[in-house]
PDB file of C-alpha atoms in Angstrom:
ATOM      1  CA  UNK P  17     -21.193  -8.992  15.006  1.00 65.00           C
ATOM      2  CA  UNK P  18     -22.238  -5.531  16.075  1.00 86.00           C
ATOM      3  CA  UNK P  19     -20.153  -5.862  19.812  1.00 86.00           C
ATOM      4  CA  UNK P  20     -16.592  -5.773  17.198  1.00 89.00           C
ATOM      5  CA  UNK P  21     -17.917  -2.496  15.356  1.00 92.00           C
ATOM      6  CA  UNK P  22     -16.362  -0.458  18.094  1.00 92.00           C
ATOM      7  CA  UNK P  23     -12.976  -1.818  16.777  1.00 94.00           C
ATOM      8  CA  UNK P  24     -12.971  -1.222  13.030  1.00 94.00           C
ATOM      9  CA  UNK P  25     -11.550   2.313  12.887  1.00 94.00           C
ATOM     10  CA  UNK P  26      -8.735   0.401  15.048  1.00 96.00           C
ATOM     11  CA  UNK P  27      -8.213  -2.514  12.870  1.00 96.00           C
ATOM     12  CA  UNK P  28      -8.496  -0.524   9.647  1.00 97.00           C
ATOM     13  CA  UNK P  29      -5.342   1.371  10.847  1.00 97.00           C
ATOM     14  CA  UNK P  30      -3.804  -1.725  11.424  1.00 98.00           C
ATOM     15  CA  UNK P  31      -4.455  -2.993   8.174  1.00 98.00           C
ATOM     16  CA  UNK P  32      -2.898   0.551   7.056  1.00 98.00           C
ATOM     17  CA  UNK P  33       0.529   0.618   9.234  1.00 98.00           C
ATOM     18  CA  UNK P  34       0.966  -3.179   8.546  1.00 98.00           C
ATOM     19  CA  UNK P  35       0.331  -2.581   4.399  1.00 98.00           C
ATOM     20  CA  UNK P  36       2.642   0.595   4.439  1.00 98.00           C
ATOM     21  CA  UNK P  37       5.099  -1.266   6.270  1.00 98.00           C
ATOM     22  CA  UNK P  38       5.348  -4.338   3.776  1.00 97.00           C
ATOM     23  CA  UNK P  39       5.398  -1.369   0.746  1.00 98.00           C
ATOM     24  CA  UNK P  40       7.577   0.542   2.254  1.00 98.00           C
ATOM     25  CA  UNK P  41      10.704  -2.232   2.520  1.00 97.00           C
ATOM     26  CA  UNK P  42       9.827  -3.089  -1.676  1.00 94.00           C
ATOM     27  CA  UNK P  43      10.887   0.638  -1.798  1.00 94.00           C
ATOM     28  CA  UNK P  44      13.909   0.248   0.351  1.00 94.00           C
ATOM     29  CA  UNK P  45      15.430  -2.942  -1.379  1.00 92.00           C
ATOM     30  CA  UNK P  46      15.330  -1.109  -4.585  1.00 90.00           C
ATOM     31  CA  UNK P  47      17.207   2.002  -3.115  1.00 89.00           C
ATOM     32  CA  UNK P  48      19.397   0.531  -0.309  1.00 89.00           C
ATOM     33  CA  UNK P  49      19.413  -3.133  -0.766  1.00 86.00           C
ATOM     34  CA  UNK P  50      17.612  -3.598   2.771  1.00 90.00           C
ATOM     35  CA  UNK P  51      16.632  -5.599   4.020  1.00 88.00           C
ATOM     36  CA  UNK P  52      17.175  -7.491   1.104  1.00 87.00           C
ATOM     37  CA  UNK P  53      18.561  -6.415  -2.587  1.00 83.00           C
ATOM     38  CA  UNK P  54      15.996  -6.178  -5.185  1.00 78.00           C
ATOM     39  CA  UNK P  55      17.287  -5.624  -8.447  1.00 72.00           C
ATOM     40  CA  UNK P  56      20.860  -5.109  -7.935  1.00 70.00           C
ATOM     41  CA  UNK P  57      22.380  -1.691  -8.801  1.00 72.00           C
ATOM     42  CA  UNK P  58      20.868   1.719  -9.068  1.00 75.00           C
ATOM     43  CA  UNK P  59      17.568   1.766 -10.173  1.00 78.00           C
ATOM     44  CA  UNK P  60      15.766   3.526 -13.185  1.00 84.00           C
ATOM     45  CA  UNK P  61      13.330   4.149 -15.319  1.00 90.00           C
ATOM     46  CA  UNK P  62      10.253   2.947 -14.327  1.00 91.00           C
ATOM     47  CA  UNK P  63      12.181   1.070 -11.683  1.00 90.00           C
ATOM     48  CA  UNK P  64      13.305   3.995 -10.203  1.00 92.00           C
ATOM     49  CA  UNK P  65       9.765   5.821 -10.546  1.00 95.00           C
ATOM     50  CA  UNK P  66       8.492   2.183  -8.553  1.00 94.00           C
ATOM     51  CA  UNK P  67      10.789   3.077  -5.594  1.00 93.00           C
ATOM     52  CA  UNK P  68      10.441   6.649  -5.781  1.00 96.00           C
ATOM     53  CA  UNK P  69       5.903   5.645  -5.152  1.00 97.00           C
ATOM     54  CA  UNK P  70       7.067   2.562  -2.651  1.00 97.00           C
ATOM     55  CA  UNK P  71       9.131   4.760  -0.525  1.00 97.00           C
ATOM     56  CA  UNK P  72       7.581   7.995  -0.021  1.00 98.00           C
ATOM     57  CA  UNK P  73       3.766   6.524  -0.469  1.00 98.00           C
ATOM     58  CA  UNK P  74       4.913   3.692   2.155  1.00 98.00           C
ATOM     59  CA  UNK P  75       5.993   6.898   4.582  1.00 98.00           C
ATOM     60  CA  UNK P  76       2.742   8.519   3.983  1.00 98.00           C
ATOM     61  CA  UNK P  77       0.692   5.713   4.490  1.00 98.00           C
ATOM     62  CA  UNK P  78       2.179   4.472   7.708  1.00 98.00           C
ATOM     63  CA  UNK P  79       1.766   7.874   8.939  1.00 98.00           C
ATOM     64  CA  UNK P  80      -1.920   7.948   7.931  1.00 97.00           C
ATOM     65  CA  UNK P  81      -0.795  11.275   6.091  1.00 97.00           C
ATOM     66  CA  UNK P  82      -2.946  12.265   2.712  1.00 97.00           C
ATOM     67  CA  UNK P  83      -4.068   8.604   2.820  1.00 98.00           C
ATOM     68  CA  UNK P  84      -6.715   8.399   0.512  1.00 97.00           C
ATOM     69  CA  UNK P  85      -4.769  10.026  -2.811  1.00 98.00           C
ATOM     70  CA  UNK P  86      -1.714   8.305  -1.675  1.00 98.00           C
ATOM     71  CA  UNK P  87      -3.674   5.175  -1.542  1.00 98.00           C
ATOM     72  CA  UNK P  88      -5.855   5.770  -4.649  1.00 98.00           C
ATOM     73  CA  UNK P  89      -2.490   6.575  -6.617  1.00 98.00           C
ATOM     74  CA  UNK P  90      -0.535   3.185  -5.094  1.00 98.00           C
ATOM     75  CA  UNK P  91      -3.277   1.258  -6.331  1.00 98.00           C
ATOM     76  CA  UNK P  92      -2.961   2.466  -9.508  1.00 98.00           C
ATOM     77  CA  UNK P  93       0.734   1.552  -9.321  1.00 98.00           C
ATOM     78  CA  UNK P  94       0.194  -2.223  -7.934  1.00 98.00           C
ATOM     79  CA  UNK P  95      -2.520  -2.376 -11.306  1.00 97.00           C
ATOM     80  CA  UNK P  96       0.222  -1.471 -13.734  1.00 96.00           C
ATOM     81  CA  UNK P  97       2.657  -3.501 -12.035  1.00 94.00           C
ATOM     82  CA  UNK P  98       0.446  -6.597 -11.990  1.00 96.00           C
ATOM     83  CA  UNK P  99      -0.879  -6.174 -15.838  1.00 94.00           C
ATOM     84  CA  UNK P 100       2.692  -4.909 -17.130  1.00 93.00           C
ATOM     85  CA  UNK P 101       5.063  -7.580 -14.872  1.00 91.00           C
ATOM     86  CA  UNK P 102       3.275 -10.300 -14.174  1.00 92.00           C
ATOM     87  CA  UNK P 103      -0.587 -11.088 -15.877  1.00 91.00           C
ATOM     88  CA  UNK P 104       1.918 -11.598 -19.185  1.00 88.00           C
ATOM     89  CA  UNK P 105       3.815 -13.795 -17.430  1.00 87.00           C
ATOM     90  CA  UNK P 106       0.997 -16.553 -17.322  1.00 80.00           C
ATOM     91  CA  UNK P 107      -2.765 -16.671 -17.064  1.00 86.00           C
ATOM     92  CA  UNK P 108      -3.499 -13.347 -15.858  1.00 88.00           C
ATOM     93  CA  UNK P 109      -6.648 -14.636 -13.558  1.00 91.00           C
ATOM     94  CA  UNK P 110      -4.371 -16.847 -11.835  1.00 92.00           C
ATOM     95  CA  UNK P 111      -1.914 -14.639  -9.769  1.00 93.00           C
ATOM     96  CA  UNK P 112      -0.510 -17.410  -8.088  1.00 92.00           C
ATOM     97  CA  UNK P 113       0.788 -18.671 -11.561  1.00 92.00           C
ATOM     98  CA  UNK P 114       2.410 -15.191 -12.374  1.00 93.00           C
ATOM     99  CA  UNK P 115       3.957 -14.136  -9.344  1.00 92.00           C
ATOM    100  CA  UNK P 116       1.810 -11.172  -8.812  1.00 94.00           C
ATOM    101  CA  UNK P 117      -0.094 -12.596  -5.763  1.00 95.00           C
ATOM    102  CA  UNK P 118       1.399  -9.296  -3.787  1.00 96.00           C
ATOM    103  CA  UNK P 119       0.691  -6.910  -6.390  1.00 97.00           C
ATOM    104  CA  UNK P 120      -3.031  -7.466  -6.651  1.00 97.00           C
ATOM    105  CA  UNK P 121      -3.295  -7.916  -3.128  1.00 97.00           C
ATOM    106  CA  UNK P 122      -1.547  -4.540  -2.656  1.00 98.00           C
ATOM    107  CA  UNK P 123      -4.004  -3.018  -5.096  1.00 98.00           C
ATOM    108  CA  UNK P 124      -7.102  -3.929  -3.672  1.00 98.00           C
ATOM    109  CA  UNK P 125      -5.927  -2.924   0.036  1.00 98.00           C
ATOM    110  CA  UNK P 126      -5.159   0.687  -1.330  1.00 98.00           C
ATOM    111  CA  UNK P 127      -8.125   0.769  -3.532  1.00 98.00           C
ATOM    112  CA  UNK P 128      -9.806  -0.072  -0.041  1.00 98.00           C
ATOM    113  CA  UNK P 129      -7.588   2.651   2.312  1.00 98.00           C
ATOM    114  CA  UNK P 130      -8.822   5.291  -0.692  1.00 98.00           C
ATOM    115  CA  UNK P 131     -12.227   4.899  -0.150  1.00 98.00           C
ATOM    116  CA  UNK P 132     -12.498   3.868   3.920  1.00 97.00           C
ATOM    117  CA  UNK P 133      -9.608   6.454   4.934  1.00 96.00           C
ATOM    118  CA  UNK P 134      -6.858   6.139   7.232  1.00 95.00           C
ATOM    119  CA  UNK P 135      -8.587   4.807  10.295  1.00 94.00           C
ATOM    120  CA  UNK P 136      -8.816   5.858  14.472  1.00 94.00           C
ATOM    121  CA  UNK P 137      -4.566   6.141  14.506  1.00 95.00           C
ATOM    122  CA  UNK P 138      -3.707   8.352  11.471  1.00 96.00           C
ATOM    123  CA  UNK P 139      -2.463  11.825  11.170  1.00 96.00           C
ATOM    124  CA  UNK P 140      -5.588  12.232   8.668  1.00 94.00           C
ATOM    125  CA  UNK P 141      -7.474  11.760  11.794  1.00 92.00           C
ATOM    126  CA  UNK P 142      -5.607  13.962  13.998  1.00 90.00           C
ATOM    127  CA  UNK P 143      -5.736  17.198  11.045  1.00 89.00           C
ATOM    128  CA  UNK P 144      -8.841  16.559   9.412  1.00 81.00           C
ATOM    129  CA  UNK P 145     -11.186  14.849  11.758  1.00 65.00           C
ATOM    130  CA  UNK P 146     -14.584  15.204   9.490  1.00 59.00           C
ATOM    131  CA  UNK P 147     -12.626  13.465   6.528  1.00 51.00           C
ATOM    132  CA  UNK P 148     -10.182  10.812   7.609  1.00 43.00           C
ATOM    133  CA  UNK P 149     -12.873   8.204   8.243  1.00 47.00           C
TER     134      UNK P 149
END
């Protein structure tokens, strides 16, 4: 188990670029209907605040850029959106049953990026080498 050690600052910037990625196209569906339309229309309200966090939080993150508050605050936005959209929607300790599978999956993967970092391929990494681990 030790010998794959060498590879977790590697693979926890995977799990970063891949998590950002996925975020990121919520964010553009709401705004530009791509690669799919979410929502239909211009959003707003707390709809628009939701793409406003998906877009520029999914930039950040797949650049490894201010990765921990942008995680710890995305987190905090997957919560809401799982107790507000979809825990009311059926039992909430059964996410498969309310449709929020992705948004408590998306929480606990930021609540995880705030506290490890943004991993061996981050610009975290590259401007603040003592903290981005």
């Amino acid at each position: 188990m030790n010998a794959l050690n060498r590879f977790a600052p590697a693979v926890l910037s995977l799990l970063r670029i891949a998590a950002a990625y996925m975020f990121l196209l919520h964010g553009t569906a709401k705004f530009f209907s791509f690669p799919v339309s979410m929502g239909g229309g211009v959003p707003s309200g707390i709809y628009l605040a939701a793409g406003i966090l998906e877009v520029g939080g999914g930039i950040l993150l797949l650049l490894g850029l201010l990765t921990r508050p942008v995680a710890f605050i995305l987190s905090g936005q997957m919560a809401v959106a799982y107790f507000m959209a979809h825990a009311s929607q059926g039992n909430p300790l059964f996410p498969i049953a309310n449709g929020g599978e992705s948004a408590a999956l998306f929480s606990f993967v930021f609540l995880y990026l705030a506290a490890a970092g943004g991993g061996a391929w981050s610009l975290d990494k590259l401007f603040c080498k003592n903290r981005s681990e």
